[in-house]
Amino acid sequence: MQATSFTPDTPIRFSVIHRLLHLVVMFGFTGLAVTGLSLGLSSTTPARGFMWLIGGASHAAMLHRYCAVVTYGCVVIHALWFLYYKFGLAGAWTGPDSIVPSLKDLKDFKHHLAYFFGLEKTPPRFDKFSYMEKIEYWALFIGMNTMGITGLVLWYPECFTRYIPGFFVNLAQTLHFYEAVLAVVVKFFIHIGMAHFRPETYPADTSIFTGRSHKK
Amino acid sequence: MSAKGWMGTAIAGAVIIIMGLAGLPQASAEMDTLETGKPVCLDCHRQPNIHTNEGVLTANAFCNGCHAKAECRRTVDGKAVSLQVPVSAAKENPHHYSACIHCHTDVARSPHKSQTGAECRACHSVHGESTAHAPHLRVDCQACHFKSKFVELDPKDNHVKLAHSDLESMPISLADHTLTDVKDLKSCEKCHFSDNRIGAPAAVLPSKSALCILCHNSPLSMGHPIFGVALLIFLVGVLATLRFWYLGSVQGEENSLHRKISLSSETIWNIIFSRQIFSLLKMVVLDIILQRRILKESVGRWSMHSLIFSAILIRFLLSLFTAIIFYFHPDGDWALALIDKNNPFTAFANDLLGLFILLGILWAVVQRFIIKPVHVATENQDNIALLIIGTLIFLGFILEGVRILVTGIPAEIAGYSFIGYSLSKILSVFGLSWKSIYPYLWYAHGIVGALFVAYLPFGKMRHIFNTPLTYVLEEVSGVRNEKRI
């Protein structure tokens, strides 16, 4: 993260607000995962050890809610930034710099598979975001919102059951748990695999911290 | 759901209803045995589990054996006082499903007399500044939350309680358990009227505002519209200042505000994640918090400025700490000590720090208007800042003196507020109706406080933001300006 190693004309991949949001979500999400899994799998030994460390399930629940507010706050800021990008900066939602999936992603995927099996000499040249990154981004963005909504239902069941039937709370509980497992699996296996263990990025893709794209 | 499913649900519902109905006569049967049957040992000598509905029902049936009857009364000074707990009141009460002995913890014994009264705080927390101000720490819960209009000051522990007699000294019953709607500010007027007996100000005052956290512990609400207006002016001022700063060019960019913000945030990010951050932090501690650069200029100026700056900073940090502590553990010893204006530490610290600020202001006034050294160029801006802070602190001390005077806090408690107590003695010489003056003084202090906040981004006080920022920019760019702000 040395500022001096960049020339001023190195292209900027992530602006400061995205770096900041990533940094906050990194800690918020880890906190959510640790406290949430400890609550969801409370009978297991690691969960019991963690509960002992932080002073009981009520503290874990409290920390879980704090982390949730911080993390979901980042989602909201990100969504607001999207609006600013579209209407304030008159940015395009499609094109090579976009996070929105396009037909090229399918072609890239085919090309990439062919490359893996030795049918192509070179890997595909991705746009700003590759198809893998787009899948991860949208999985996370949609997942955060379902987690947020189901989490709110579980946080304020009295308020929500005024408008929706009671079994939605049970539904929310089930969804919240399995979506959480899915999110944790995606983050801790696929995201870490992509950002650290790909040959192009090993040992770490630092562009989300420095903001600069790595050498092409 | 299929027809069979509905049938099952209906049968289950019917069974539950029948079981419920069967349960009801049991309870009243128990009440009947208590009323009519011969008492057996276990009627009294037992401990029902009051955390179950059944236990609550049997425990209350035992109390109601006497207290539901109209003839349940005692005699005080030859006058009968009813001890009947009206059944209708119990039905409206939110504690309807709690056992009597859940709150009246020490009555189920011989002699049948309570020393403590109802223990509200076994379940409920002390509530914060937004609903009740710190002086209400000496008011018992029932004094506000019960319907009875009569309150008294108990000189033994200096607490305001429900009175056992009305204004004509006729004994009154406190057995009515209906609660009053404290959201209706009319209910506050049972204490807050002129000529009250308990030392309450003559008007119902709003709570402090979140803006007051600069010096006082305060809630997360606006308290009164004047504070909202002050905050609005403050925010407009900050935005205008930021706008003004971004009018200039940033690293060669002249036009696009988006580019300017991008470039400057890029620079900030790169400095935070570099070794430069350590020298920057050192500069913040030495030059901004400890004011080293002013010390280099003159010890006198440093002392004067530090008296004001450090005292305000410490009061701010203390208030912030109190707010956090109170949020997490409102009934903890620390939270209660820090929100209690009469607590020895809190009283002493607030008086001492207030005195420091006032001394700093006086010193500055003497410099500007009496000594007038050559290097001090007196501007109107400086005078306004001194006037606002000076008035604010002065009114604060007067207010504290009046509070100690009207609430009649004894010297052994109030003595720790060494200025406030002395002022209360001086003020008591003037035979004024301080209970009626207190609300005006409160609003005066509040308005000057709001003025202080609103004025922050405009006049002299802007240096609170400008000077540290200049220092930071100098440190980053490695250039030292000779001209001081």
mmCIF file of N, CA and C in Angstrom, chain B residues 59-114:
data_model
loop_
_atom_site.group_PDB
_atom_site.id
_atom_site.type_symbol
_atom_site.label_atom_id
_atom_site.label_comp_id
_atom_site.label_asym_id
_atom_site.label_seq_id
_atom_site.Cartn_x
_atom_site.Cartn_y
_atom_site.Cartn_z
ATOM 1 N N ALA B 59 -50.613 -16.352 44.250
ATOM 2 C CA ALA B 59 -50.034 -15.329 45.127
ATOM 3 C C ALA B 59 -50.967 -14.136 45.236
ATOM 4 N N ASN B 60 -51.510 -13.697 44.091
ATOM 5 C CA ASN B 60 -52.395 -12.542 44.113
ATOM 6 C C ASN B 60 -53.721 -12.853 44.787
ATOM 7 N N ALA B 61 -54.187 -14.101 44.634
ATOM 8 C CA ALA B 61 -55.433 -14.474 45.305
ATOM 9 C C ALA B 61 -55.264 -14.315 46.808
ATOM 10 N N PHE B 62 -54.076 -14.647 47.295
ATOM 11 C CA PHE B 62 -53.812 -14.502 48.722
ATOM 12 C C PHE B 62 -53.856 -13.037 49.145
ATOM 13 N N CYS B 63 -53.231 -12.149 48.377
ATOM 14 C CA CYS B 63 -53.252 -10.716 48.712
ATOM 15 C C CYS B 63 -54.680 -10.175 48.616
ATOM 16 N N ASN B 64 -55.380 -10.595 47.527
ATOM 17 C CA ASN B 64 -56.724 -10.077 47.303
ATOM 18 C C ASN B 64 -57.698 -10.545 48.380
ATOM 19 N N GLY B 65 -57.327 -11.640 49.074
ATOM 20 C CA GLY B 65 -58.173 -12.100 50.170
ATOM 21 C C GLY B 65 -58.532 -10.954 51.101
ATOM 22 N N CYS B 66 -57.612 -10.031 51.325
ATOM 23 C CA CYS B 66 -57.925 -8.842 52.131
ATOM 24 C C CYS B 66 -58.075 -7.593 51.256
ATOM 25 N N HIS B 67 -57.111 -7.374 50.347
ATOM 26 C CA HIS B 67 -57.008 -6.066 49.698
ATOM 27 C C HIS B 67 -58.064 -5.814 48.641
ATOM 28 N N ALA B 68 -58.872 -6.850 48.262
ATOM 29 C CA ALA B 68 -59.947 -6.587 47.308
ATOM 30 C C ALA B 68 -61.186 -6.058 48.014
ATOM 31 N N LYS B 69 -61.214 -6.178 49.348
ATOM 32 C CA LYS B 69 -62.422 -5.806 50.082
ATOM 33 C C LYS B 69 -62.421 -4.324 50.454
ATOM 34 N N ALA B 70 -63.615 -3.767 50.486
ATOM 35 C CA ALA B 70 -63.730 -2.336 50.797
ATOM 36 C C ALA B 70 -63.380 -2.063 52.255
ATOM 37 N N GLU B 71 -63.564 -3.070 53.119
ATOM 38 C CA GLU B 71 -63.293 -2.804 54.534
ATOM 39 C C GLU B 71 -61.809 -2.919 54.886
ATOM 40 N N CYS B 72 -60.960 -3.162 53.856
ATOM 41 C CA CYS B 72 -59.518 -3.224 54.112
ATOM 42 C C CYS B 72 -59.002 -1.801 54.296
ATOM 43 N N ARG B 73 -58.694 -1.422 55.512
ATOM 44 C CA ARG B 73 -58.241 -0.057 55.775
ATOM 45 C C ARG B 73 -57.399 -0.039 57.028
ATOM 46 N N ARG B 74 -56.673 1.054 57.186
ATOM 47 C CA ARG B 74 -55.966 1.236 58.447
ATOM 48 C C ARG B 74 -56.297 2.623 58.984
ATOM 49 N N THR B 75 -55.916 2.852 60.218
ATOM 50 C CA THR B 75 -56.278 4.116 60.850
ATOM 51 C C THR B 75 -55.013 4.938 61.090
ATOM 52 N N VAL B 76 -55.012 6.150 60.532
ATOM 53 C CA VAL B 76 -53.888 7.058 60.743
ATOM 54 C C VAL B 76 -54.438 8.309 61.416
ATOM 55 N N ASP B 77 -53.909 8.643 62.574
ATOM 56 C CA ASP B 77 -54.363 9.814 63.337
ATOM 57 C C ASP B 77 -55.887 9.819 63.502
ATOM 58 N N GLY B 78 -56.445 8.672 63.775
ATOM 59 C CA GLY B 78 -57.872 8.585 63.983
ATOM 60 C C GLY B 78 -58.713 8.623 62.727
ATOM 61 N N LYS B 79 -58.051 8.713 61.554
ATOM 62 C CA LYS B 79 -58.814 8.753 60.307
ATOM 63 C C LYS B 79 -58.561 7.469 59.531
ATOM 64 N N ALA B 80 -59.622 6.938 58.951
ATOM 65 C CA ALA B 80 -59.496 5.689 58.213
ATOM 66 C C ALA B 80 -58.913 5.950 56.821
ATOM 67 N N VAL B 81 -57.900 5.171 56.452
ATOM 68 C CA VAL B 81 -57.313 5.259 55.114
ATOM 69 C C VAL B 81 -57.530 3.921 54.420
ATOM 70 N N SER B 82 -58.123 3.976 53.239
ATOM 71 C CA SER B 82 -58.437 2.728 52.546
ATOM 72 C C SER B 82 -57.166 2.054 52.044
ATOM 73 N N LEU B 83 -57.103 0.749 52.206
ATOM 74 C CA LEU B 83 -56.000 -0.033 51.642
ATOM 75 C C LEU B 83 -56.520 -0.962 50.549
ATOM 76 N N GLN B 84 -57.749 -0.669 50.095
ATOM 77 C CA GLN B 84 -58.333 -1.504 49.054
ATOM 78 C C GLN B 84 -57.650 -1.227 47.712
ATOM 79 N N VAL B 85 -57.191 -2.300 47.058
ATOM 80 C CA VAL B 85 -56.638 -2.148 45.711
ATOM 81 C C VAL B 85 -57.785 -2.408 44.749
ATOM 82 N N PRO B 86 -58.270 -1.361 44.054
ATOM 83 C CA PRO B 86 -59.460 -1.542 43.227
ATOM 84 C C PRO B 86 -59.180 -2.548 42.115
ATOM 85 N N VAL B 87 -60.126 -3.462 41.918
ATOM 86 C CA VAL B 87 -59.949 -4.499 40.902
ATOM 87 C C VAL B 87 -59.890 -3.873 39.516
ATOM 88 N N SER B 88 -60.689 -2.813 39.302
ATOM 89 C CA SER B 88 -60.697 -2.175 37.985
ATOM 90 C C SER B 88 -59.324 -1.596 37.675
ATOM 91 N N ALA B 89 -58.661 -1.023 38.679
ATOM 92 C CA ALA B 89 -57.334 -0.439 38.474
ATOM 93 C C ALA B 89 -56.345 -1.518 38.075
ATOM 94 N N ALA B 90 -56.438 -2.666 38.739
ATOM 95 C CA ALA B 90 -55.511 -3.749 38.436
ATOM 96 C C ALA B 90 -55.668 -4.203 36.986
ATOM 97 N N LYS B 91 -56.907 -4.163 36.480
ATOM 98 C CA LYS B 91 -57.147 -4.619 35.110
ATOM 99 C C LYS B 91 -56.487 -3.704 34.086
ATOM 100 N N GLU B 92 -56.460 -2.384 34.372
ATOM 101 C CA GLU B 92 -55.874 -1.440 33.417
ATOM 102 C C GLU B 92 -54.357 -1.388 33.522
ATOM 103 N N ASN B 93 -53.863 -1.865 34.637
ATOM 104 C CA ASN B 93 -52.445 -1.717 34.930
ATOM 105 C C ASN B 93 -51.602 -2.634 34.047
ATOM 106 N N PRO B 94 -50.476 -2.129 33.508
ATOM 107 C CA PRO B 94 -49.622 -3.027 32.720
ATOM 108 C C PRO B 94 -49.034 -4.168 33.555
ATOM 109 N N HIS B 95 -49.081 -4.037 34.892
ATOM 110 C CA HIS B 95 -48.525 -5.077 35.748
ATOM 111 C C HIS B 95 -49.582 -6.104 36.143
ATOM 112 N N HIS B 96 -50.683 -6.113 35.370
ATOM 113 C CA HIS B 96 -51.812 -6.968 35.696
ATOM 114 C C HIS B 96 -51.399 -8.425 35.843
ATOM 115 N N TYR B 97 -50.435 -8.867 35.044
ATOM 116 C CA TYR B 97 -50.054 -10.279 35.065
ATOM 117 C C TYR B 97 -48.827 -10.529 35.938
ATOM 118 N N SER B 98 -48.459 -9.562 36.770
ATOM 119 C CA SER B 98 -47.350 -9.768 37.697
ATOM 120 C C SER B 98 -47.921 -10.003 39.087
ATOM 121 N N ALA B 99 -47.162 -10.736 39.893
ATOM 122 C CA ALA B 99 -47.581 -10.955 41.271
ATOM 123 C C ALA B 99 -47.342 -9.689 42.073
ATOM 124 N N CYS B 100 -48.216 -9.420 43.060
ATOM 125 C CA CYS B 100 -48.029 -8.249 43.928
ATOM 126 C C CYS B 100 -46.637 -8.268 44.549
ATOM 127 N N ILE B 101 -46.224 -9.489 45.013
ATOM 128 C CA ILE B 101 -44.949 -9.583 45.740
ATOM 129 C C ILE B 101 -43.753 -9.536 44.792
ATOM 130 N N HIS B 102 -44.025 -9.469 43.486
ATOM 131 C CA HIS B 102 -42.913 -9.276 42.544
ATOM 132 C C HIS B 102 -42.300 -7.888 42.751
ATOM 133 N N CYS B 103 -43.171 -6.884 42.954
ATOM 134 C CA CYS B 103 -42.692 -5.509 43.182
ATOM 135 C C CYS B 103 -42.605 -5.206 44.677
ATOM 136 N N HIS B 104 -43.644 -5.594 45.423
ATOM 137 C CA HIS B 104 -43.642 -5.353 46.871
ATOM 138 C C HIS B 104 -42.894 -6.513 47.518
ATOM 139 N N THR B 105 -41.573 -6.472 47.406
ATOM 140 C CA THR B 105 -40.773 -7.662 47.721
ATOM 141 C C THR B 105 -40.778 -8.007 49.201
ATOM 142 N N ASP B 106 -41.004 -7.022 50.074
ATOM 143 C CA ASP B 106 -40.792 -7.302 51.502
ATOM 144 C C ASP B 106 -42.073 -7.241 52.336
ATOM 145 N N VAL B 107 -43.247 -7.458 51.684
ATOM 146 C CA VAL B 107 -44.483 -7.362 52.472
ATOM 147 C C VAL B 107 -44.966 -8.723 52.963
ATOM 148 N N ALA B 108 -44.553 -9.789 52.272
ATOM 149 C CA ALA B 108 -45.051 -11.110 52.647
ATOM 150 C C ALA B 108 -44.281 -11.621 53.855
ATOM 151 N N ARG B 109 -44.523 -11.011 54.998
ATOM 152 C CA ARG B 109 -43.808 -11.401 56.213
ATOM 153 C C ARG B 109 -44.514 -10.765 57.409
ATOM 154 N N SER B 110 -43.986 -11.029 58.566
ATOM 155 C CA SER B 110 -44.566 -10.430 59.753
ATOM 156 C C SER B 110 -43.508 -9.560 60.433
ATOM 157 N N PRO B 111 -43.760 -8.307 60.788
ATOM 158 C CA PRO B 111 -45.024 -7.602 60.576
ATOM 159 C C PRO B 111 -45.259 -7.289 59.096
ATOM 160 N N HIS B 112 -46.537 -7.193 58.738
ATOM 161 C CA HIS B 112 -46.949 -6.985 57.360
ATOM 162 C C HIS B 112 -46.799 -5.512 57.011
ATOM 163 N N LYS B 113 -45.540 -5.101 56.785
ATOM 164 C CA LYS B 113 -45.275 -3.676 56.561
ATOM 165 C C LYS B 113 -44.089 -3.555 55.622
ATOM 166 N N SER B 114 -44.166 -2.659 54.649
ATOM 167 C CA SER B 114 -43.085 -2.523 53.670
ATOM 168 C C SER B 114 -42.110 -1.441 54.103
#
